[in-house]
Short mmCIF file of C-alpha atoms and ligand atoms in Angstrom, two decimals:
data_model
loop_
_atom_site.label_atom_id
_atom_site.label_comp_id
_atom_site.label_asym_id
_atom_site.label_seq_id
_atom_site.Cartn_x
_atom_site.Cartn_y
_atom_site.Cartn_z
CA UNK A 204 0.00 0.00 0.00
CA UNK A 205 2.86 2.37 0.91
CA UNK A 206 4.62 1.74 -2.44
CA UNK A 207 1.45 2.16 -4.52
CA UNK A 208 0.57 5.38 -2.67
CA UNK A 209 4.03 6.79 -3.42
CA UNK A 210 3.86 5.78 -7.11
CA UNK A 211 0.41 7.35 -7.59
CA UNK A 212 1.62 10.51 -5.86
CA UNK A 213 4.68 10.64 -8.12
CA UNK A 214 2.57 10.12 -11.27
CA UNK A 215 0.18 12.87 -10.22
CA UNK A 216 2.94 15.29 -9.13
CA UNK A 217 5.00 14.83 -12.28
CA UNK A 218 2.72 13.86 -15.14
CA UNK A 219 -0.80 15.22 -14.56
CA UNK A 220 0.52 18.66 -13.63
CA UNK A 221 2.88 19.21 -16.56
CA UNK A 222 0.57 17.68 -19.17
CA UNK A 223 -2.30 19.83 -17.91
CA UNK A 224 -0.25 23.05 -18.31
CA UNK A 225 0.82 22.05 -21.82
CA UNK A 226 -2.77 21.22 -22.80
CA UNK A 227 -4.05 24.60 -21.65
CA UNK A 228 -1.20 26.57 -23.21
CA UNK A 229 -2.24 25.00 -26.53
CA UNK A 230 -5.85 25.98 -25.83
CA UNK A 231 -4.99 29.62 -25.08
CA UNK A 232 -2.65 29.86 -28.08
CA UNK A 233 -5.52 28.68 -30.29
CA UNK A 234 -7.82 31.31 -28.73
CA UNK A 235 -5.46 34.32 -28.82
CA UNK A 236 -3.72 34.74 -32.20
CA UNK A 237 -1.77 37.80 -31.00
CA UNK A 238 -0.27 35.78 -28.14
CA UNK A 239 0.41 32.85 -30.51
CA UNK A 240 2.29 35.16 -32.95
CA UNK A 241 4.57 36.45 -30.20
CA UNK A 242 5.31 32.92 -28.96
CA UNK A 243 5.97 31.76 -32.53
CA UNK A 244 8.33 34.71 -33.15
CA UNK A 245 10.30 34.02 -29.98
CA UNK A 246 10.57 30.29 -30.71
CA UNK A 247 11.43 30.73 -34.43
CA UNK A 248 14.30 33.06 -33.49
CA UNK A 249 15.66 30.38 -31.16
CA UNK A 250 15.11 27.62 -33.78
CA UNK A 251 16.90 29.66 -36.50
CA UNK A 252 19.86 30.33 -34.22
CA UNK A 253 20.33 26.56 -33.79
CA UNK A 254 20.02 25.16 -37.31
CA UNK A 255 18.15 21.94 -38.16
CA UNK A 256 20.35 19.56 -36.10
CA UNK A 257 20.79 21.74 -33.02
CA UNK A 258 19.42 20.49 -29.70
CA UNK A 259 17.85 22.90 -27.24
CA UNK A 260 20.26 23.84 -24.46
CA UNK A 261 19.70 25.35 -21.02
CA UNK A 262 20.62 28.82 -22.40
CA UNK A 263 17.85 28.53 -25.01
CA UNK A 264 15.31 27.83 -22.27
CA UNK A 265 16.40 31.06 -20.55
CA UNK A 266 15.59 33.01 -23.74
CA UNK A 267 11.96 31.81 -23.77
CA UNK A 268 10.78 34.66 -21.57
CA UNK A 269 7.54 35.54 -23.34
CA UNK A 270 6.57 31.87 -23.69
CA UNK A 271 7.13 31.39 -19.96
CA UNK A 272 4.93 34.43 -19.25
CA UNK A 273 2.24 32.69 -21.31
CA UNK A 274 2.75 29.47 -19.31
CA UNK A 275 2.49 31.46 -16.07
CA UNK A 276 -0.72 33.17 -17.16
CA UNK A 277 -2.05 29.73 -18.14
CA UNK A 278 -1.21 28.38 -14.66
CA UNK A 279 -2.78 31.46 -13.07
CA UNK A 280 -6.15 30.85 -14.74
CA UNK A 281 -6.08 27.04 -14.88
CA UNK A 282 -3.68 25.92 -12.13
CA UNK A 283 -2.79 22.21 -12.29
CA UNK A 284 -2.82 21.90 -8.48
CA UNK A 285 -5.77 23.35 -6.59
CA UNK A 286 -3.97 23.73 -3.26
CA UNK A 287 -2.46 21.67 -0.48
CA UNK A 288 -2.66 21.39 3.30
CA UNK A 289 -0.96 23.23 6.11
CA UNK A 290 -1.16 23.09 9.90
CA UNK A 291 -1.64 26.25 11.96
CA UNK A 292 1.50 26.57 14.12
CA UNK A 293 -0.14 29.25 16.26
CA UNK A 294 -3.70 30.57 16.86
CA UNK A 295 -4.62 32.86 13.96
CA UNK A 296 -7.59 35.01 12.96
CA UNK A 297 -8.58 35.20 9.30
CA UNK A 298 -11.63 37.03 7.89
CA UNK A 299 -13.23 37.07 11.35
CA UNK A 300 -12.67 33.34 12.01
CA UNK A 301 -10.37 32.03 14.71
CA UNK A 302 -8.23 29.08 13.62
CA UNK A 303 -6.71 27.35 16.65
CA UNK A 304 -3.14 26.10 16.68
CA UNK A 305 -2.86 22.54 15.36
CA UNK A 306 -5.86 22.76 12.99
CA UNK A 307 -5.36 21.56 9.42
CA UNK A 308 -6.12 24.02 6.63
CA UNK A 309 -6.40 23.83 2.86
CA UNK A 310 -4.94 26.82 1.00
CA UNK A 311 -6.49 27.43 -2.40
CA UNK A 312 -4.59 28.36 -5.56
CA UNK A 313 -7.57 29.33 -7.73
CA UNK A 314 -9.03 32.00 -5.45
CA UNK A 315 -5.56 33.41 -4.71
CA UNK A 316 -4.89 33.75 -8.45
CA UNK A 317 -8.22 35.52 -9.05
CA UNK A 318 -7.84 38.21 -6.38
CA UNK A 319 -8.55 41.50 -8.25
CA UNK A 320 -6.38 43.38 -5.75
CA UNK A 321 -3.30 41.70 -7.21
CA UNK A 322 -4.59 40.70 -10.65
CA UNK A 323 -6.75 43.51 -12.10
CA UNK A 324 -9.46 42.18 -14.45
CA UNK A 325 -8.60 38.69 -13.15
CA UNK A 326 -10.54 36.65 -15.76
CA UNK A 327 -8.63 38.25 -18.65
CA UNK A 328 -5.79 36.23 -20.20
CA UNK A 329 -2.93 38.70 -20.07
CA UNK A 330 0.67 37.36 -20.07
CA UNK A 331 2.05 40.91 -19.60
CA UNK A 332 1.19 40.59 -15.88
CA UNK A 333 4.44 38.65 -15.58
CA UNK A 334 6.67 41.29 -17.18
CA UNK A 335 9.17 43.20 -15.04
CA UNK A 336 9.00 42.20 -11.39
CA UNK A 337 5.73 40.31 -11.97
CA UNK A 338 3.16 39.54 -9.25
CA UNK A 339 3.91 40.15 -5.57
CA UNK A 340 5.33 37.26 -3.53
CA UNK A 341 2.73 34.64 -2.49
CA UNK A 342 0.04 36.03 -4.85
CA UNK A 343 1.04 33.69 -7.70
CA UNK A 344 1.43 30.21 -6.24
CA UNK A 345 1.01 27.44 -8.85
CA UNK A 346 4.02 25.67 -7.31
CA UNK A 347 3.06 26.50 -3.70
CA UNK A 348 5.35 28.45 -1.42
CA UNK A 349 7.68 28.21 1.54
CA UNK A 350 9.81 25.20 2.53
CA UNK A 351 7.43 22.64 0.89
CA UNK A 352 7.30 24.48 -2.46
CA UNK A 353 7.33 22.13 -5.47
CA UNK A 354 10.89 20.78 -5.91
CA UNK A 355 10.08 19.87 -9.55
CA UNK A 356 9.31 23.41 -10.72
CA UNK A 357 12.51 24.07 -12.69
CA UNK A 358 12.29 20.66 -14.34
CA UNK A 359 8.62 21.33 -15.18
CA UNK A 360 9.59 24.71 -16.68
CA UNK A 361 12.22 23.12 -18.94
CA UNK A 362 9.82 20.34 -19.96
CA UNK A 363 6.91 22.69 -20.77
CA UNK A 364 9.08 25.15 -22.71
CA UNK A 365 10.88 22.45 -24.71
CA UNK A 366 7.53 20.87 -25.62
CA UNK A 367 5.98 24.19 -26.69
CA UNK A 368 9.11 25.03 -28.72
CA UNK A 369 8.79 21.85 -30.80
CA UNK A 370 5.02 22.19 -31.25
CA UNK A 371 4.88 25.84 -32.36
CA UNK A 372 7.88 25.55 -34.68
CA UNK A 373 6.30 22.55 -36.48
CA UNK A 374 2.50 22.87 -36.26
CA UNK A 375 -0.43 25.27 -36.40
CA UNK A 376 -3.68 24.14 -34.82
CA UNK A 377 -7.23 25.15 -34.01
CA UNK A 378 -9.73 24.06 -31.38
CA UNK A 379 -12.01 21.28 -32.61
CA UNK A 380 -14.77 22.24 -30.18
CA UNK A 381 -14.83 25.99 -29.43
CA UNK A 382 -17.19 25.37 -26.48
CA UNK A 383 -15.12 22.62 -24.86
CA UNK A 384 -15.74 22.58 -21.10
CA UNK A 385 -13.05 22.13 -18.47
CA UNK A 386 -13.30 19.38 -15.85
CA UNK A 387 -11.19 19.23 -12.67
CA UNK A 388 -9.97 15.72 -11.88
CA UNK A 389 -8.21 17.13 -9.82
CA UNK A 390 -6.02 18.84 -12.47
CA UNK A 391 -7.97 20.63 -15.20
CA UNK A 392 -8.61 18.58 -18.36
CA UNK A 393 -10.76 19.35 -21.42
C1 HEM B 281 3.61 22.43 -13.87
C2 HEM B 281 3.99 21.41 -13.13
C3 HEM B 281 3.84 21.33 -11.63
C4 HEM B 281 3.04 22.04 -10.77
C5 HEM B 281 2.04 23.15 -11.11
C6 HEM B 281 3.31 21.57 -9.44
C7 HEM B 281 2.70 22.05 -8.29
C8 HEM B 281 2.99 21.63 -7.01
C9 HEM B 281 2.39 22.17 -5.79
C10 HEM B 281 1.35 23.27 -5.71
C11 HEM B 281 2.95 21.51 -4.75
C12 HEM B 281 2.65 21.76 -3.25
C13 HEM B 281 3.61 22.84 -2.75
C14 HEM B 281 3.28 23.38 -1.36
O1 HEM B 281 2.64 22.67 -0.56
O2 HEM B 281 3.68 24.52 -1.06
C15 HEM B 281 3.87 20.54 -5.28
C16 HEM B 281 4.62 19.66 -4.52
C17 HEM B 281 5.45 18.70 -5.03
N1 HEM B 281 5.81 18.52 -6.35
FE1 HEM B 281 5.13 19.62 -7.93
N2 HEM B 281 4.27 20.58 -9.51
C18 HEM B 281 4.61 20.41 -10.83
C19 HEM B 281 5.55 19.52 -11.33
C20 HEM B 281 6.31 18.65 -10.58
C21 HEM B 281 7.33 17.76 -11.10
C22 HEM B 281 7.73 17.69 -12.57
C23 HEM B 281 7.82 17.05 -10.04
C24 HEM B 281 8.92 16.00 -9.98
C25 HEM B 281 9.76 15.77 -10.97
C26 HEM B 281 7.11 17.48 -8.86
C27 HEM B 281 7.28 16.97 -7.59
C28 HEM B 281 6.69 17.47 -6.45
C29 HEM B 281 6.91 16.91 -5.10
C30 HEM B 281 7.80 15.72 -4.75
C31 HEM B 281 6.13 17.69 -4.21
C32 HEM B 281 6.03 17.55 -2.70
C33 HEM B 281 7.04 18.48 -2.02
C34 HEM B 281 6.97 18.47 -0.50
O3 HEM B 281 5.91 18.21 0.09
O4 HEM B 281 8.01 18.75 0.14
N3 HEM B 281 6.21 18.46 -9.21
N4 HEM B 281 3.90 20.64 -6.65
#
């Protein structure tokens, strides 16, 4: 039971999350041609600098700034992980409720990412939110925060950006069903 629990956890943590982000980046790129053009431009410049046989290197990943902003805006609106659990280490008061020390709490990614105080017009897909210094600390938390923050985040970034690079430089696509609904299971899937 212990081994199977660990394996399922690993599959969820590594596969569901990354594949969900990639899926929704493709969805948003199909919906916003202006965003798609900028991603394509950035990725074509990198592809041209490498030639047909050149492999992507770590330095190339660092150049994919706009594409990563698009990935971040995707994770803001459709976060792969909906939150995790924490334990109150002291008595705290939040929104008029007292939470005693030792209680377990669930912190929620979706509502944090849709707070209009930090993300004006929160429902709008706008990758420019991540330009410059980007959102304030702990307002954008797709990978969590603090000592238990996702240890796979840099690997996930490289994987997502490499995948998007190869897709946009080879294919153009459109949504088959423009009214496709999103289900949460627990990561979002079409
Ligand atoms: C886009 C992809 C991913 C997202 C959005 C994501 C998100 C998260 C979140 C929200 C947490 C909880 C953090 C917290 O409690 O503060 C977490 C934990 C974790 N993630 Fe990821 N993750 C992703 C990819 C990965 C990958 C690729 C790996 C491994 C290769 C991984 C391994 C882990 C592990 C082991 C934990 C538990 C860390 C701990 O409790 O100390 N994740 N992840």
